[in-house]
Coordinates of C-alpha atoms in Angstrom, one line a residue:
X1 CA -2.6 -39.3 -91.6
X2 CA -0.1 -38.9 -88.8
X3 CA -1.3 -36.3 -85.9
X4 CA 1.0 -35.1 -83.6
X5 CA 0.2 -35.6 -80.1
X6 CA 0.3 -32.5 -77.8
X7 CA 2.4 -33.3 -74.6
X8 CA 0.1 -31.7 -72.0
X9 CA 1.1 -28.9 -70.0
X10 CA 2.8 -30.1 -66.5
X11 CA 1.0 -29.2 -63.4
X12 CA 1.4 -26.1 -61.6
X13 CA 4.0 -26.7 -58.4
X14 CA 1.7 -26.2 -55.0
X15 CA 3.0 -22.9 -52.9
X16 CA 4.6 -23.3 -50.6
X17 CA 2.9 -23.7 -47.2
X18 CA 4.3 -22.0 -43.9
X19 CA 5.4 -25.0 -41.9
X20 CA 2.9 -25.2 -39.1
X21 CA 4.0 -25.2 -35.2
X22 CA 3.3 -29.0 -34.1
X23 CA 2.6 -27.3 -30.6
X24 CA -0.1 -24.9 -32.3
X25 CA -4.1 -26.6 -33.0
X26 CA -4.9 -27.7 -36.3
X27 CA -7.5 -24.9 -36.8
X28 CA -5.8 -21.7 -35.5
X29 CA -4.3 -19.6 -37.9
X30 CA -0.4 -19.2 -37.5
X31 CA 0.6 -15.4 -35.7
X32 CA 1.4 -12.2 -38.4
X33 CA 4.6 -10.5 -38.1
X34 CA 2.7 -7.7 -37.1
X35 CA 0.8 -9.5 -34.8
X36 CA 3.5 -10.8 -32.8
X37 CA 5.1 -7.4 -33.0
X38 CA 2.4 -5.8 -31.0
X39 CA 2.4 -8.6 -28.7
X40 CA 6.4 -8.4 -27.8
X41 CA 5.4 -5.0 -27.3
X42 CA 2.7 -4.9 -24.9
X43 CA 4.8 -7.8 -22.7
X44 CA 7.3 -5.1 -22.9
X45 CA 5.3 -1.8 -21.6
X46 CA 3.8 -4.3 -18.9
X47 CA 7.3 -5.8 -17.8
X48 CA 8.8 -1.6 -18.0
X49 CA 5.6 -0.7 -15.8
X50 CA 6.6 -4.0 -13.1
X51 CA 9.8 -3.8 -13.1
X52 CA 10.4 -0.1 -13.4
X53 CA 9.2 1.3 -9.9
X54 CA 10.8 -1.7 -8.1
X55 CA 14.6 -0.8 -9.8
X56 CA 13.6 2.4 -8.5
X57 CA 13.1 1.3 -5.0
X58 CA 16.2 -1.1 -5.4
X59 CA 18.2 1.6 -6.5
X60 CA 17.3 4.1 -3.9
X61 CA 18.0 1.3 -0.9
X62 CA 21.6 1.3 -1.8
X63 CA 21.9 4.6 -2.5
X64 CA 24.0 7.2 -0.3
X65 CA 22.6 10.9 1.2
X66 CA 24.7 12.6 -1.7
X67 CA 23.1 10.6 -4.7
X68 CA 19.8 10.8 -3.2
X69 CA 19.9 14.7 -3.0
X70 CA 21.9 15.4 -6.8
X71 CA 18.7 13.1 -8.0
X72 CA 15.9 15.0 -5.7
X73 CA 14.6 12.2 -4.0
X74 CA 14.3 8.7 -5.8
X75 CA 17.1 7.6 -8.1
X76 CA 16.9 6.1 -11.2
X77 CA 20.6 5.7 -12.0
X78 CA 23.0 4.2 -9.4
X79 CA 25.9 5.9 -9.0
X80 CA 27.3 4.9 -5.6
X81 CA 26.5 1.4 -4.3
X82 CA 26.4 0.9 -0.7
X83 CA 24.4 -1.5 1.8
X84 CA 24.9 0.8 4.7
X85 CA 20.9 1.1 5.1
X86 CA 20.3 -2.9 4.8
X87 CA 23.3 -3.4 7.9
X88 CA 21.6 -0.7 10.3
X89 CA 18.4 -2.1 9.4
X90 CA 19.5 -6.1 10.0
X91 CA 21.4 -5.1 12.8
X92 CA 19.5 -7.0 15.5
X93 CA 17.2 -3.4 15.8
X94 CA 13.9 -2.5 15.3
X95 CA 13.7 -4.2 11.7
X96 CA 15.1 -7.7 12.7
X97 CA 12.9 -8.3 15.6
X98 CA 9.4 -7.3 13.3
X99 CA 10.9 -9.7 10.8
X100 CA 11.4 -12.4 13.4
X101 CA 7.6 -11.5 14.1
X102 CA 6.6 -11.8 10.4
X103 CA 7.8 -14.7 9.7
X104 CA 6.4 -16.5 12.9
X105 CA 3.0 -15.0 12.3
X106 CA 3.0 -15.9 8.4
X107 CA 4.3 -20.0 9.2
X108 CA 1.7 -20.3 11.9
X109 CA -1.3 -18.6 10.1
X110 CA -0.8 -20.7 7.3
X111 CA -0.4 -24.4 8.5
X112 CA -3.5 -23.5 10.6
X113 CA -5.3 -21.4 8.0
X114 CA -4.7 -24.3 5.6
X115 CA -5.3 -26.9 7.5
X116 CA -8.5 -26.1 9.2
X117 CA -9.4 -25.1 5.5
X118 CA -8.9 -28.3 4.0
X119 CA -10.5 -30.2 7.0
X120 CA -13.9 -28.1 5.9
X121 CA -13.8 -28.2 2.0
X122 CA -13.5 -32.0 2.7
X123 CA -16.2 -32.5 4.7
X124 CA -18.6 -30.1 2.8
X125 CA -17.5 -32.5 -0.6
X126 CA -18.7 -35.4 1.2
X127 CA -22.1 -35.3 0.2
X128 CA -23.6 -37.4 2.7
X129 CA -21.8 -35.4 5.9
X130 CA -23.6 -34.3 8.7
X131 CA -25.4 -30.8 7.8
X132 CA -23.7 -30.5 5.0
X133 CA -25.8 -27.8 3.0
X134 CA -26.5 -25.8 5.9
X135 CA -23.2 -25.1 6.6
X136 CA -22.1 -24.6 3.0
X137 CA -25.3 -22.4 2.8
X138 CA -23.9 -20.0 5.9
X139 CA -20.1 -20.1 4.7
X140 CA -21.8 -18.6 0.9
X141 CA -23.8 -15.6 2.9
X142 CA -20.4 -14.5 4.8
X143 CA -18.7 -13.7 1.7
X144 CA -20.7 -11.4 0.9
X145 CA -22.2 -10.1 4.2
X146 CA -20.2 -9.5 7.1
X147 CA -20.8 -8.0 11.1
X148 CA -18.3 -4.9 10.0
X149 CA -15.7 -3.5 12.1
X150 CA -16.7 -2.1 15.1
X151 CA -18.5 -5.6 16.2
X152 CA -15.5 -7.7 14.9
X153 CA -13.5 -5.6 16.9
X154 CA -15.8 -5.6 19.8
X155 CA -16.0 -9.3 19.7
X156 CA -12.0 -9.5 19.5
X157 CA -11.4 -7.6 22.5
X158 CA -14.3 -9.2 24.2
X159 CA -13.2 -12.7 24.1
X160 CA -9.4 -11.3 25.5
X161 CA -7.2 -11.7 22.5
X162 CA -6.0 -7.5 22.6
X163 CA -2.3 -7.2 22.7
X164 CA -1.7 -11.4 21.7
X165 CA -0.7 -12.3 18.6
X166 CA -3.7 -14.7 18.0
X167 CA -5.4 -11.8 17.2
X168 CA -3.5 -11.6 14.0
X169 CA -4.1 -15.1 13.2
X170 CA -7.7 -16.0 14.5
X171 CA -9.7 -13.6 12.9
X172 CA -9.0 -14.1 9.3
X173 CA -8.0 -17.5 9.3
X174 CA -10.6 -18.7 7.0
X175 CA -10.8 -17.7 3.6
X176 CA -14.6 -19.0 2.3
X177 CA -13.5 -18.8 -1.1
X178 CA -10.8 -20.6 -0.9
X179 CA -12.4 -23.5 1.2
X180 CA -14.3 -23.4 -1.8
X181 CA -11.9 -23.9 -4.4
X182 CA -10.4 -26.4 -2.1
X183 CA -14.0 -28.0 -2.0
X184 CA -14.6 -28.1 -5.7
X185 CA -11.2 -30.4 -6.2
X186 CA -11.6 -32.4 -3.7
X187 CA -14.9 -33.8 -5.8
X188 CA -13.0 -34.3 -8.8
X189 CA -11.5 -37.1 -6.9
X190 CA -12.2 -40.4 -8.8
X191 CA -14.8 -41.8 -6.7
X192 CA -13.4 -45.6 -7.7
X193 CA -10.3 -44.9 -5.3
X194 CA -12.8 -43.6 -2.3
X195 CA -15.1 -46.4 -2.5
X196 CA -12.3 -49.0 -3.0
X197 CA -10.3 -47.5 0.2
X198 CA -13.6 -47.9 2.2
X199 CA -13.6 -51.6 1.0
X200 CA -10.4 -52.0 2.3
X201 CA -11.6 -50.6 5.6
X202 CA -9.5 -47.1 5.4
X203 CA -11.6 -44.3 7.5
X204 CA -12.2 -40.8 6.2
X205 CA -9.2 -39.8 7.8
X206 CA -7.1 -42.5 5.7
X207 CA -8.9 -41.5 2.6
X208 CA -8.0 -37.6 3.2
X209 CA -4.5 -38.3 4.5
X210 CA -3.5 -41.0 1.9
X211 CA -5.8 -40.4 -1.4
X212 CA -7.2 -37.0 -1.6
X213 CA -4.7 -35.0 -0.4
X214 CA -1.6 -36.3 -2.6
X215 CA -3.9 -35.8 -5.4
X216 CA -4.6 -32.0 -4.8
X217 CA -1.0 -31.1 -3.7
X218 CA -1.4 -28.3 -6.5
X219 CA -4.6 -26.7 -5.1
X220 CA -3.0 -27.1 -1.8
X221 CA 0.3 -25.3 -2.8
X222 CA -1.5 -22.4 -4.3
X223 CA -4.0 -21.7 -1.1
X224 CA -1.1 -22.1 0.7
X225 CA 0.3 -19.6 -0.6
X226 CA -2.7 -17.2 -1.2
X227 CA -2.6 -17.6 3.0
X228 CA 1.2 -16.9 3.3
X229 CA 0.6 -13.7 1.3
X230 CA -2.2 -12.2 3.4
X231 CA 0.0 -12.8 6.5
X232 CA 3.0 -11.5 6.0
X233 CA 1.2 -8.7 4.4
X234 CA -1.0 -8.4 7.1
X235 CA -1.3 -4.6 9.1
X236 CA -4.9 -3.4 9.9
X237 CA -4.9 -5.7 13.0
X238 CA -2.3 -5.1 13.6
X239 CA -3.0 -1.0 14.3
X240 CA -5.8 -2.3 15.7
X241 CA -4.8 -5.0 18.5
X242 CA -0.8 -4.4 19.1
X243 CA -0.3 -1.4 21.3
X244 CA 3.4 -2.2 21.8
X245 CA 5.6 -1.3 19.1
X246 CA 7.7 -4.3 20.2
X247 CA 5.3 -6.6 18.8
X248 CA 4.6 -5.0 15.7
X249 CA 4.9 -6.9 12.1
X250 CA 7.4 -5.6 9.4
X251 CA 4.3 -4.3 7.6
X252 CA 3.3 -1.8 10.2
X253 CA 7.0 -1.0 10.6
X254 CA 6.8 -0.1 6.6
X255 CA 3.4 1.6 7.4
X256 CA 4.8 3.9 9.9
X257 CA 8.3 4.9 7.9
X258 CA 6.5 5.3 4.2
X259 CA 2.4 6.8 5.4
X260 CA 3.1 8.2 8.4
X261 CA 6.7 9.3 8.1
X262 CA 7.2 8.0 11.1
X263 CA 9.9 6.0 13.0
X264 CA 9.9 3.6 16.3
X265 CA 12.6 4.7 19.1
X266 CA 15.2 3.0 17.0
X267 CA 15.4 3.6 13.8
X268 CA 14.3 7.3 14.5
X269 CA 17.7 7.7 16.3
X270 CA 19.6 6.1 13.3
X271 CA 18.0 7.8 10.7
X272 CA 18.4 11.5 12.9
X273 CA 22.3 10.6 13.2
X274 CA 22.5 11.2 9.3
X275 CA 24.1 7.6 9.4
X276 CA 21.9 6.3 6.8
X277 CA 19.5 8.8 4.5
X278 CA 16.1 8.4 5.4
X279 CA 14.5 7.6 2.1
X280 CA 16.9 4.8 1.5
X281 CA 15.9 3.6 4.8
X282 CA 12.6 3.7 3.8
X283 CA 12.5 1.8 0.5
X284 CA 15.2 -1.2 2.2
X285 CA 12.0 -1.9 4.9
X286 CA 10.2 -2.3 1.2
X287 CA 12.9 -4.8 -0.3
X288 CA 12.7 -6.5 2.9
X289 CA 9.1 -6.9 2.5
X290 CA 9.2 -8.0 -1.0
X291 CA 11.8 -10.7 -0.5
X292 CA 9.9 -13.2 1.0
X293 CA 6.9 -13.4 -2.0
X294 CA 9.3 -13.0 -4.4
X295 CA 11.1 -16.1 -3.5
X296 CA 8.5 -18.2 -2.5
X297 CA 6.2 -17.3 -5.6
X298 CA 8.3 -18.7 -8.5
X299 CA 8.0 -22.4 -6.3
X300 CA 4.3 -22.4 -6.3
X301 CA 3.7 -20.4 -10.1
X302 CA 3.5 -24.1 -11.9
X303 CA 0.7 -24.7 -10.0
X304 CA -1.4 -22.2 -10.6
X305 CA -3.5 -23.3 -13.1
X306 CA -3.7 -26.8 -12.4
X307 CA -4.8 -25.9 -9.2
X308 CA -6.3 -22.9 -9.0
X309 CA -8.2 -23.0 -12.4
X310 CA -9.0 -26.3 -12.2
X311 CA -10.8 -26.3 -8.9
X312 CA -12.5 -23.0 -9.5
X313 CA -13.9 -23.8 -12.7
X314 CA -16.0 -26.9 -11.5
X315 CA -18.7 -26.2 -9.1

């Protein structure tokens, strides 16, 4: 008897898989529309909230008396474009010489900051250096207890530095926690290159000069710049130290227009002329003080988490 053989049903295609991001770990799942949706939002509302207030301020600095008064103060939508407020300001006045004064203070704080900075965080990751956990021991208990303001200032004017610049630089030029950031990379350093530079009869200053600090130019860049901000945005000691307005920073210039609605000798003139409107001449002094960080920070932002995460996260 002949028996018919059953051909046997063919196998069921696989689905089709979502082609998976090369770029994206093995084990995490791949992003939902909606998911992503809500992400592209929030990075919106955050850029909006950013960017929002400084168009506003933008807009206002080039912005004439008769725009600034249809829109009641700050306006939102340019409608006349003029730098009138930016060529007063830059005109060798009042505004150019606290610049000037800025920018000195800023490059001298930080090559000093930084440098007496990395001098310490290498000497306290030398663990055989000469008292080194006492000293690392008294740098911890000043972050979180200081003498206050009164003796600081007491001890400032004590030691003669009222009315001289240093006293913008000297008394905060040592951040602990970034000496101890700086510290903390400067151990990750392969200890095969240290030992084989002391073979070769290299000093310590060899080994910081020629093998650590190449090696940590990304920690470097970002304390750098941590310093750079906090002088150029630098005021209290500003109020405190400088009695003559012709030595004052841009910041307490910006202090004086925008808190105190306030002018120096200057500027006060200008702004009473009606040559430029006074809210306008306020928010340029802000542009002016925003340039500098905004141009310098898109240098450094690549090394941020190489060096800043990297040297905080080992201890």
């Amino acid at each position: 008897m002949t028996t018919t053989a059953q051909s046997a049903p063919a196998p069921a295609a696989p689905a089709a898989r979502r082609p998976r991001d090369s770029r994206r770990p093995v084990w995490e799942e791949a992003p939902s529309k909606a998911g992503q949706g809500l992400k592209g939002a929030g990075l919106t509302a955050v850029c909006l909230a950013i960017l929002g207030p400084l168009w506003v301020v933008l807009v206002t600095s080039l912005s004439d008396q008769k725009a600034i008064t249809e829109a009641g103060g700050l306006v939102i939508v340019p409608k006349t474009i003029t730098f009138r407020a930016y060529t007063e300001l830059l005109g060798g006045g009042t505004v150019t010489r606290a610049a000037i004064v800025s920018l000195a203070l800023t490059a001298v704080g930080t090559v000093i900051s930084t440098v007496v900075s990395i001098l310490c965080a290498y000497g306290l990751s030398r663990r055989g250096s000469f008292l080194h956990r006492p000293i690392l021991m008294v740098l911890l208990v000043t972050m979180f207890f200081n003498a206050g303001l009164i003796p600081t200032y007491l001890l400032v004017t004590g030691v003669g530095l009222e009315g001289s610049y240093w006293a913008m630089i000297l008394p905060s030029a040592i951040s602990v926690f970034n000496i101890l950031v700086l510290r903390s990379f400067f151990q990750t350093t392969a200890p095969e290159l240290i030992d084989g530079a002391r073979i070769d009869g290299a000093g310590e200053w060899r080994i910081l000069l020629g093998i650590v600090m190449p090696l940590s130019k990304a920690v470097i860049a970002v304390v750098s710049l941590f310093y750079a901000v906090g002088y150029w945005s630098q005021w209290f000691n500003a109020m405190l130290y400088l009695n003559d307005q012709d030595m004052w920073p841009l910041q307490m210039i910006l202090r004086q227009l925008v808190i105190k609605q306030q002018a120096p000798q200057g500027m006060s003139q200008m702004i009473s002329s009606s040559r430029v409107p006074g809210l306008a001449v306020q928010m340029a002094v802000m542009v002016l003080a925003l340039i500098p960080v905004a141009v310098l920070y898109p240098f450094v932002q690549k090394h941020f988490t190489k060096g800043m995460l990297t040297g905080a996260i080992k201890g």
